[in-house]
PDB file of C-alpha atoms in Angstrom:
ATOM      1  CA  UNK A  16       0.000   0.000   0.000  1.00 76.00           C
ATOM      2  CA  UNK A  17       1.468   3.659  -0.607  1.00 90.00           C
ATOM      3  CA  UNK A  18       2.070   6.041   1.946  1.00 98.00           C
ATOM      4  CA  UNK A  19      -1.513   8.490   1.795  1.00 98.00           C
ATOM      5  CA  UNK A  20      -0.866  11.975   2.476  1.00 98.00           C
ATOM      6  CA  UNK A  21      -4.292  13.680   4.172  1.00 98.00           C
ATOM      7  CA  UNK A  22      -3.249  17.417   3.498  1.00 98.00           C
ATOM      8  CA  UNK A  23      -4.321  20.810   1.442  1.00 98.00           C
ATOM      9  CA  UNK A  24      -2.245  21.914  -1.132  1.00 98.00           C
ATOM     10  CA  UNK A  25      -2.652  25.610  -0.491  1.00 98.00           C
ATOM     11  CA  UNK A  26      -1.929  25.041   3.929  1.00 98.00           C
ATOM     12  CA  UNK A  27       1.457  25.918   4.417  1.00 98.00           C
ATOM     13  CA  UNK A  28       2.307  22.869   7.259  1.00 98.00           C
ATOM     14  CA  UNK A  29       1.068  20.479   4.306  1.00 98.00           C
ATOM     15  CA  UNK A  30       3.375  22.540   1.897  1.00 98.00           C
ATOM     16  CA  UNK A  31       6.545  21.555   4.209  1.00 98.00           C
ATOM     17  CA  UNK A  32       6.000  17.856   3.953  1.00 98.00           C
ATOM     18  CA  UNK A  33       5.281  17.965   0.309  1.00 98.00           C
ATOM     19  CA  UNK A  34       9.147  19.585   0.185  1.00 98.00           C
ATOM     20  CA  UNK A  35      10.234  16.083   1.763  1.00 98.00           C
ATOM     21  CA  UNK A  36       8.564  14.341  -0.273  1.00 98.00           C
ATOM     22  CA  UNK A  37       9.470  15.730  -3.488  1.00 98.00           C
ATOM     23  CA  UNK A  38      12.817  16.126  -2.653  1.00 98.00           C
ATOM     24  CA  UNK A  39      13.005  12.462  -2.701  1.00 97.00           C
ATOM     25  CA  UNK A  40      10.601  11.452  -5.382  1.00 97.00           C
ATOM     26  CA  UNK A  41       9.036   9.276  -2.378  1.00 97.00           C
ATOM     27  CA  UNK A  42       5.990   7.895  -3.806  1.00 97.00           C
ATOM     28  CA  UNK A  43       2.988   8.816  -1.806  1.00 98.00           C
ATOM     29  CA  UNK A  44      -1.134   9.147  -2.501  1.00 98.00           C
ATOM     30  CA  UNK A  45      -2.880  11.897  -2.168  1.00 97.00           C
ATOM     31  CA  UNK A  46      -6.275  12.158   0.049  1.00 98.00           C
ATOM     32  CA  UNK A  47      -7.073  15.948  -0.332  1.00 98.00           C
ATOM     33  CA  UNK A  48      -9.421  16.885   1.870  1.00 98.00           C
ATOM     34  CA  UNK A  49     -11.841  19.543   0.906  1.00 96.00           C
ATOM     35  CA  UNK A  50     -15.556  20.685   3.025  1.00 93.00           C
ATOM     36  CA  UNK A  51     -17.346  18.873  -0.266  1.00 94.00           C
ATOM     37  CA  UNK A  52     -15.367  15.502   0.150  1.00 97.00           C
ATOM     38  CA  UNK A  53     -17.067  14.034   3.356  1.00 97.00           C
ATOM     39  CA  UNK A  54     -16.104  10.838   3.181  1.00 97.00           C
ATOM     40  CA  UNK A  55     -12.178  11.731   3.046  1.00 98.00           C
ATOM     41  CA  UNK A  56     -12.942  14.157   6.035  1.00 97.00           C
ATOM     42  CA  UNK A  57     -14.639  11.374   8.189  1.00 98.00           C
ATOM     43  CA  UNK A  58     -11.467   9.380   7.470  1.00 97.00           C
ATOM     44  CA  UNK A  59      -9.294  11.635   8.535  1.00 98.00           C
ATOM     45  CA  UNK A  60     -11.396  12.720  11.713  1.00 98.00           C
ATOM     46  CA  UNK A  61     -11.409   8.735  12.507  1.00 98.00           C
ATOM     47  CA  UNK A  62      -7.354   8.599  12.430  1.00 98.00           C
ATOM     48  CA  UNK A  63      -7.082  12.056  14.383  1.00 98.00           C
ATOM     49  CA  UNK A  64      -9.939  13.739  16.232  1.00 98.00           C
ATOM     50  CA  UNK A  65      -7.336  16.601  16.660  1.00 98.00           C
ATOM     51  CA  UNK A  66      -8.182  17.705  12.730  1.00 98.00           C
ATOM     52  CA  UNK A  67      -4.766  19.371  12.345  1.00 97.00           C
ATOM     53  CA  UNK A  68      -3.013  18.560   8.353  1.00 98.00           C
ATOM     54  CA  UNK A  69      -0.746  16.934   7.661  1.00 98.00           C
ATOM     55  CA  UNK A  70      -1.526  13.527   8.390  1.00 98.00           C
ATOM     56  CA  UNK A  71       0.943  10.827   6.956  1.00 98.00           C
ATOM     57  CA  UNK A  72      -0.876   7.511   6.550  1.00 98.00           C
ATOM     58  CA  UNK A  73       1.804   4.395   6.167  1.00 98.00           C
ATOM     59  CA  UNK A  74       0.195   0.959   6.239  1.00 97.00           C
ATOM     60  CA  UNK A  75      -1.523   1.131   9.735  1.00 96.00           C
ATOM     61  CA  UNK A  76       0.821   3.322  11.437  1.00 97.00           C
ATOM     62  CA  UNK A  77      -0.110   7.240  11.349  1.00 98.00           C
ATOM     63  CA  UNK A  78       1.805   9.803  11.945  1.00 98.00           C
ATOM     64  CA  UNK A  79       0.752  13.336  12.617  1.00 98.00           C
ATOM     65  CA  UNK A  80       2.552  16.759  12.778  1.00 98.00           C
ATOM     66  CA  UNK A  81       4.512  18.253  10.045  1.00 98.00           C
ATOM     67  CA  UNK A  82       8.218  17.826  11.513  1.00 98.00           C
ATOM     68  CA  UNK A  83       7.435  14.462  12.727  1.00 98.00           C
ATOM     69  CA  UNK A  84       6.559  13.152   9.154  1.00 98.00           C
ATOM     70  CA  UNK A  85       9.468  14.751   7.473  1.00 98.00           C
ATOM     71  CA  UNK A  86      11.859  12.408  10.194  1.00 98.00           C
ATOM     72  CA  UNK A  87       9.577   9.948   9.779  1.00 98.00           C
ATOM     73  CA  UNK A  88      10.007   9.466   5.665  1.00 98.00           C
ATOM     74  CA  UNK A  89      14.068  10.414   6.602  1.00 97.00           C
ATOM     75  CA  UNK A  90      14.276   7.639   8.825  1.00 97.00           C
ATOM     76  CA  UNK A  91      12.048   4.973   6.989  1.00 97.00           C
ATOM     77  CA  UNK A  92      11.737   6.036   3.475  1.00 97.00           C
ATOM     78  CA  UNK A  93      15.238   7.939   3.133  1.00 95.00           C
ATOM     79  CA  UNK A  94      16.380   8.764  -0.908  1.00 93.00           C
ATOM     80  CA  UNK A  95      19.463  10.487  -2.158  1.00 93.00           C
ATOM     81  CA  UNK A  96      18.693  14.046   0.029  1.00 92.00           C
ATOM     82  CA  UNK A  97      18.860  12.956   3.193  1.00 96.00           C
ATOM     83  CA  UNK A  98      16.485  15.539   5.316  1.00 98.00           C
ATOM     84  CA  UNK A  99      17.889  15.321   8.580  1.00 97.00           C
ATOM     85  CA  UNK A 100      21.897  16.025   8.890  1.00 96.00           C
ATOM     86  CA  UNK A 101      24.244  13.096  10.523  1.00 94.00           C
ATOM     87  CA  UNK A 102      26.014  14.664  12.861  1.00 95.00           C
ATOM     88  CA  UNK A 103      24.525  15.193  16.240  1.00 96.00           C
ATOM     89  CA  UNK A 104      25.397  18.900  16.715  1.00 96.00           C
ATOM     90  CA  UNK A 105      24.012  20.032  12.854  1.00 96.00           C
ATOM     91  CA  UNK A 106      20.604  17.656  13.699  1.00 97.00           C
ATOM     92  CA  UNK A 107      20.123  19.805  16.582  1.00 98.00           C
ATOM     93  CA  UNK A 108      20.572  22.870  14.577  1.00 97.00           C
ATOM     94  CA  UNK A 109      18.075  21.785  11.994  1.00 98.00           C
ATOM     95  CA  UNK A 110      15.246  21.252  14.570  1.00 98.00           C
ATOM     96  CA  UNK A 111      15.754  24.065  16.605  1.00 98.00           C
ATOM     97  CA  UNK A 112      15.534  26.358  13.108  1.00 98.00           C
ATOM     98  CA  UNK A 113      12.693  23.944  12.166  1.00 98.00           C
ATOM     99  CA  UNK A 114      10.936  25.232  15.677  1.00 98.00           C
ATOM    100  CA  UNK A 115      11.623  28.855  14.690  1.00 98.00           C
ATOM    101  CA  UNK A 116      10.569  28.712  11.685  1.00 98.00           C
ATOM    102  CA  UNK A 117       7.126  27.689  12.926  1.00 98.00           C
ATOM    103  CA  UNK A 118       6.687  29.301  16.311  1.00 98.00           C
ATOM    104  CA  UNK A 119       8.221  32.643  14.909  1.00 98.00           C
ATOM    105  CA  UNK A 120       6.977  32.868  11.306  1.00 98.00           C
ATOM    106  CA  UNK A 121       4.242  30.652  11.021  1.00 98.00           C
ATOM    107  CA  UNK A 122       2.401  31.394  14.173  1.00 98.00           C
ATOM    108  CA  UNK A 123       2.451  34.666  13.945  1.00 98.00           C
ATOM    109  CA  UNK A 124       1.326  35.627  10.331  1.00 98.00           C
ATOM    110  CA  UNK A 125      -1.306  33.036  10.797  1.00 98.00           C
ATOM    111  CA  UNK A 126      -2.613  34.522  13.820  1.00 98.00           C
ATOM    112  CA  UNK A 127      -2.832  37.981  11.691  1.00 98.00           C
ATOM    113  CA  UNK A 128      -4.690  35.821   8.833  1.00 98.00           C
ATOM    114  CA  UNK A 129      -7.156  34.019  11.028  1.00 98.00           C
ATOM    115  CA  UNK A 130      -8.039  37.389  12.759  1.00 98.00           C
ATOM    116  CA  UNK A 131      -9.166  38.746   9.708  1.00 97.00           C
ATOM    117  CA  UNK A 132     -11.417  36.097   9.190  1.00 97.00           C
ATOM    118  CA  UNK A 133     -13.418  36.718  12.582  1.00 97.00           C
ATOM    119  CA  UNK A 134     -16.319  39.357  12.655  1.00 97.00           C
ATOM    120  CA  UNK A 135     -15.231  42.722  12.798  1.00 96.00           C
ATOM    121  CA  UNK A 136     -16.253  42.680  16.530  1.00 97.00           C
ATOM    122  CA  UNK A 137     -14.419  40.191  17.337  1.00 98.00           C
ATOM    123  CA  UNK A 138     -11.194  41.041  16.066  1.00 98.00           C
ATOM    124  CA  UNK A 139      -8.162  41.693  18.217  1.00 98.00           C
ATOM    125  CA  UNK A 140      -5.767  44.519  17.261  1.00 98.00           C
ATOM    126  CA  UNK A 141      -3.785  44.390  19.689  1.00 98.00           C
ATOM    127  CA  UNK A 142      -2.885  40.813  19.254  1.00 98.00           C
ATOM    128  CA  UNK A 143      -2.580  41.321  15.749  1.00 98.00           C
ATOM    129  CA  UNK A 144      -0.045  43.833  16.753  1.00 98.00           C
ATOM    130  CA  UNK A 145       1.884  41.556  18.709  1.00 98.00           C
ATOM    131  CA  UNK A 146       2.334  39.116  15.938  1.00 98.00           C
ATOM    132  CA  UNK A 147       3.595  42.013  13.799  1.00 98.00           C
ATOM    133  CA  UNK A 148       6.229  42.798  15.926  1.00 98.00           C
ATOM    134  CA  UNK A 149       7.125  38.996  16.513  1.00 98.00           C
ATOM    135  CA  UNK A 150       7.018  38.853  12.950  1.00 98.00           C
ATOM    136  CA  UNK A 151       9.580  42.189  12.392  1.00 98.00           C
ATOM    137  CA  UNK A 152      12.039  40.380  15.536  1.00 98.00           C
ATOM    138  CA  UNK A 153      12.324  37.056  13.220  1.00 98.00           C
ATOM    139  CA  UNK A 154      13.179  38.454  10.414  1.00 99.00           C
ATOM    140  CA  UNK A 155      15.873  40.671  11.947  1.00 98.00           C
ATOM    141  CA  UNK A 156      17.183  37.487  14.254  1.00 98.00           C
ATOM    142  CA  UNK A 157      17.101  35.229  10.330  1.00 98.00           C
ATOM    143  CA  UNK A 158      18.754  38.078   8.861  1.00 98.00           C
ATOM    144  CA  UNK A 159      21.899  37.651  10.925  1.00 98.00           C
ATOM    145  CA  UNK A 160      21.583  33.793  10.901  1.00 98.00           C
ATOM    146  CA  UNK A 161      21.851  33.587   7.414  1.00 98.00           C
ATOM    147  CA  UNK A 162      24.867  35.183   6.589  1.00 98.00           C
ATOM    148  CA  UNK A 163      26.874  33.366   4.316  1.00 97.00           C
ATOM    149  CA  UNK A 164      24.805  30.865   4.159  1.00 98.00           C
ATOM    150  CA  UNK A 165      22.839  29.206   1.027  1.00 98.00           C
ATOM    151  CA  UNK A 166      20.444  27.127   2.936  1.00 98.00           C
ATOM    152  CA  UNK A 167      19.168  27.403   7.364  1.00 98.00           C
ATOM    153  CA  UNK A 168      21.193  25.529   8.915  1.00 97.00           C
ATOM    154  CA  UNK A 169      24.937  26.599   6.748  1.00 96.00           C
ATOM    155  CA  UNK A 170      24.447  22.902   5.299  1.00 95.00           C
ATOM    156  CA  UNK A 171      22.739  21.242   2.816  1.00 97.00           C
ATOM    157  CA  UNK A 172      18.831  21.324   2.106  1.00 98.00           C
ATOM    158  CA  UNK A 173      17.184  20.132   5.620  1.00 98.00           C
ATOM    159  CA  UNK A 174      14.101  19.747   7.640  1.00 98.00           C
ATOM    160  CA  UNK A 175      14.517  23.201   8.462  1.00 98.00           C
ATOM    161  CA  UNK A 176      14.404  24.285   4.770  1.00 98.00           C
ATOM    162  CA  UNK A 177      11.165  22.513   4.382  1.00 98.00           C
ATOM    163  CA  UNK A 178       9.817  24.840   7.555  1.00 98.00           C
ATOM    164  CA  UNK A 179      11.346  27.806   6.145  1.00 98.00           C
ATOM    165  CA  UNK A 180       9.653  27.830   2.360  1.00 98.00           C
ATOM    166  CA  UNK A 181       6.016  28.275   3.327  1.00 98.00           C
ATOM    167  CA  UNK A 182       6.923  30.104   6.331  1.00 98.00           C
ATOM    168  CA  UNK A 183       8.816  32.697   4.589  1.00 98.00           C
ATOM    169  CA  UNK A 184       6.376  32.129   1.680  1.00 98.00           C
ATOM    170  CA  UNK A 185       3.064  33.285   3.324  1.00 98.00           C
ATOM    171  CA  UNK A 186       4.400  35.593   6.673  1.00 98.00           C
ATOM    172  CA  UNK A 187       5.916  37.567   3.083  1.00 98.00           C
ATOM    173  CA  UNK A 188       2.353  37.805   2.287  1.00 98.00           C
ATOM    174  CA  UNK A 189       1.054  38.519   5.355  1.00 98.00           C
ATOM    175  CA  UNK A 190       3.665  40.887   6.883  1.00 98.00           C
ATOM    176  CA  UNK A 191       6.175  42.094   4.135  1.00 98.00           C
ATOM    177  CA  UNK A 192      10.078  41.015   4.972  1.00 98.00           C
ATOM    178  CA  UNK A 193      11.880  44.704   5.043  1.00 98.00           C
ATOM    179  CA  UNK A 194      14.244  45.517   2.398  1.00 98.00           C
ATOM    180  CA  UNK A 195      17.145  45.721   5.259  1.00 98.00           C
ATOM    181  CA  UNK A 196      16.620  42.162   5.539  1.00 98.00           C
ATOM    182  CA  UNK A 197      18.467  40.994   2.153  1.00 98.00           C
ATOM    183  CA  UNK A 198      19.502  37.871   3.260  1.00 98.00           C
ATOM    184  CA  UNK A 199      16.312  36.574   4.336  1.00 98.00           C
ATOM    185  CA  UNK A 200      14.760  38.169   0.903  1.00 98.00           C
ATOM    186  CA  UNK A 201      17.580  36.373  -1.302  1.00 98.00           C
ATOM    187  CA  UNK A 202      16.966  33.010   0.677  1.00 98.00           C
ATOM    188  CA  UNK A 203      13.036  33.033   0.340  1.00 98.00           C
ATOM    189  CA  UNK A 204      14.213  33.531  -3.420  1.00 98.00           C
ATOM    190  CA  UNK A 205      16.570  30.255  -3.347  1.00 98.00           C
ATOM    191  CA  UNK A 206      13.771  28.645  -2.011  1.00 98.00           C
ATOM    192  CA  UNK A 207      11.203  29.968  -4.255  1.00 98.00           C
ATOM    193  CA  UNK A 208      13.697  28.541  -7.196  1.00 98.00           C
ATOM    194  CA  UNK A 209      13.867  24.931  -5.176  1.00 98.00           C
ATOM    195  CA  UNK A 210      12.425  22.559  -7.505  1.00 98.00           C
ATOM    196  CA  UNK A 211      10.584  20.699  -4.446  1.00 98.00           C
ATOM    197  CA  UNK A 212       9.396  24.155  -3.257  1.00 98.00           C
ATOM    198  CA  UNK A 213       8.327  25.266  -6.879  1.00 98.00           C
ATOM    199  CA  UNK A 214       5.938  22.473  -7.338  1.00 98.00           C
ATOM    200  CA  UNK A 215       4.355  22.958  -3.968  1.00 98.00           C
ATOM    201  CA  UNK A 216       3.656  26.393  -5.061  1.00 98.00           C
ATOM    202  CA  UNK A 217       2.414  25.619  -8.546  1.00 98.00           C
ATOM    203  CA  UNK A 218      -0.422  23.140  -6.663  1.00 98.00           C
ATOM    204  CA  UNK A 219      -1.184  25.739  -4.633  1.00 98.00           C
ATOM    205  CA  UNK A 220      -1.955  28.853  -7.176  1.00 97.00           C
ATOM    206  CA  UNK A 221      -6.067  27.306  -8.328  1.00 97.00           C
ATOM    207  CA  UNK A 222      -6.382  28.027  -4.206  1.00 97.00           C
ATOM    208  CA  UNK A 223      -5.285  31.607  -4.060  1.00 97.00           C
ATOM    209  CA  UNK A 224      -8.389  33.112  -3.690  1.00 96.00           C
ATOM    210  CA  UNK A 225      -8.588  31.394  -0.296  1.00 95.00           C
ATOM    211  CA  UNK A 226      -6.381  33.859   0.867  1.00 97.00           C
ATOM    212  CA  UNK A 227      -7.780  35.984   2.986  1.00 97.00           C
ATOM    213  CA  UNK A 228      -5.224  39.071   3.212  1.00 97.00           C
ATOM    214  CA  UNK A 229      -5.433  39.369  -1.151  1.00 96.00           C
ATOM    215  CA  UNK A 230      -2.220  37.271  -2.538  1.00 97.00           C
ATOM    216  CA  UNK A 231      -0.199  39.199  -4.372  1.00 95.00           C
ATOM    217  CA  UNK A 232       1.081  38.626  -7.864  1.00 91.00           C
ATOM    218  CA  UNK A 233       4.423  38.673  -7.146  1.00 91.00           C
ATOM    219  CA  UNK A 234       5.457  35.241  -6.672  1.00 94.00           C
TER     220      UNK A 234
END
């Protein structure tokens, strides 16, 4: 049986497992789950209550969060780009940039998307405010991280590449990176030109009018 993938193209925590994936040609089936496909929606309810995507089906074994799947397919379905470095000390660096990229980028510029979703009444500016300046503080801490270096960790590709693209991707859509920042700009290019990354991206434009904030024509 092939791996199943329950996931979105257009959700950014799918978007990071799809970079594993495709970085490795691993082999996988898609079980998209849309409000009009009940069925695959009850499935995926069944396996986890929790409703959160990605969810990584393999055999009878599931396996649930985003950074858990991409060690998962590294450590039991591992191709020529290996996702997760060898050495102990660059490991740790990849997950701990992997946890940025998420709790710093990702949480934030969703937080300012989902508030614009909620009635106008119910909106809250000053969290929204919060995230922008959490948002401004990452970018400036990447910024210096990144010097001289192609990909996150100073490496090759990694799990924490595969958190950065749609992290950097959308909180660019949500929040724009400054123009002092020009490393993190000329990474989120690199990334943008990552063939793995690229598809993703391609999948995802029918869905752009999902976004909430407008998405812009740039990318």
């Amino acid at each position: 049986m092939p791996l199943q993938l329950y996931a979105h193209p257009f959700s950014s925590y799918c978007q990071k497992v799809l970079i594993a994936l495709y970085e490795n040609g691993t082999p996988f089936e898609w079980r998209v789950l849309t409000p009009d496909d009940a069925a695959t929606s009850a499935e995926f309810t069944a396996l986890w209550p929790i409703r959160r995507m990605p969810l990584l089906r393999d055999g009878e074994r599931t396996v649930v969060e985003s950074s858990i799947i991409i060690e998962y397919l590294d450590r039991h379905y591992p191709g020529t780009a290996p996702l997760m470095p060898a050495d102990a000390g660059a490991a740790l660096e990849a997950r701990l940039l992997d946890r940025f990229f998420d709790n710093y980028l990702q949480t934030p510029q969703q937080k300012i998307v989902f508030d614009s979703l909620r009635p106008a009444a119910d909106r809250d500016p000053y969290g929204v405010r919060e995230a922008r300046a959490m948002l401004d503080t990452a970018y400036a801490w990447l910024d210096r991280k990144l010097a001289g270096r192609t990909w996150a960790t100073g490496g090759d590709f990694s799990l924490a590449d595969c958190a950065a693209a749609p992290a950097l991707f959308y909180a660019d859509w949500t929040h724009r990176i400054p123009a002092t920042c020009s490393n993190v700009i000329a990474y989120r290019q690199r990334l943008l030109a990552r063939p793995s990354f690229a598809r993703a991206v391609d999948e995802a434009r029918p869905y752009r009018s999902y976004f909430p904030l407008g998405a812009p024509e740039r990318d």
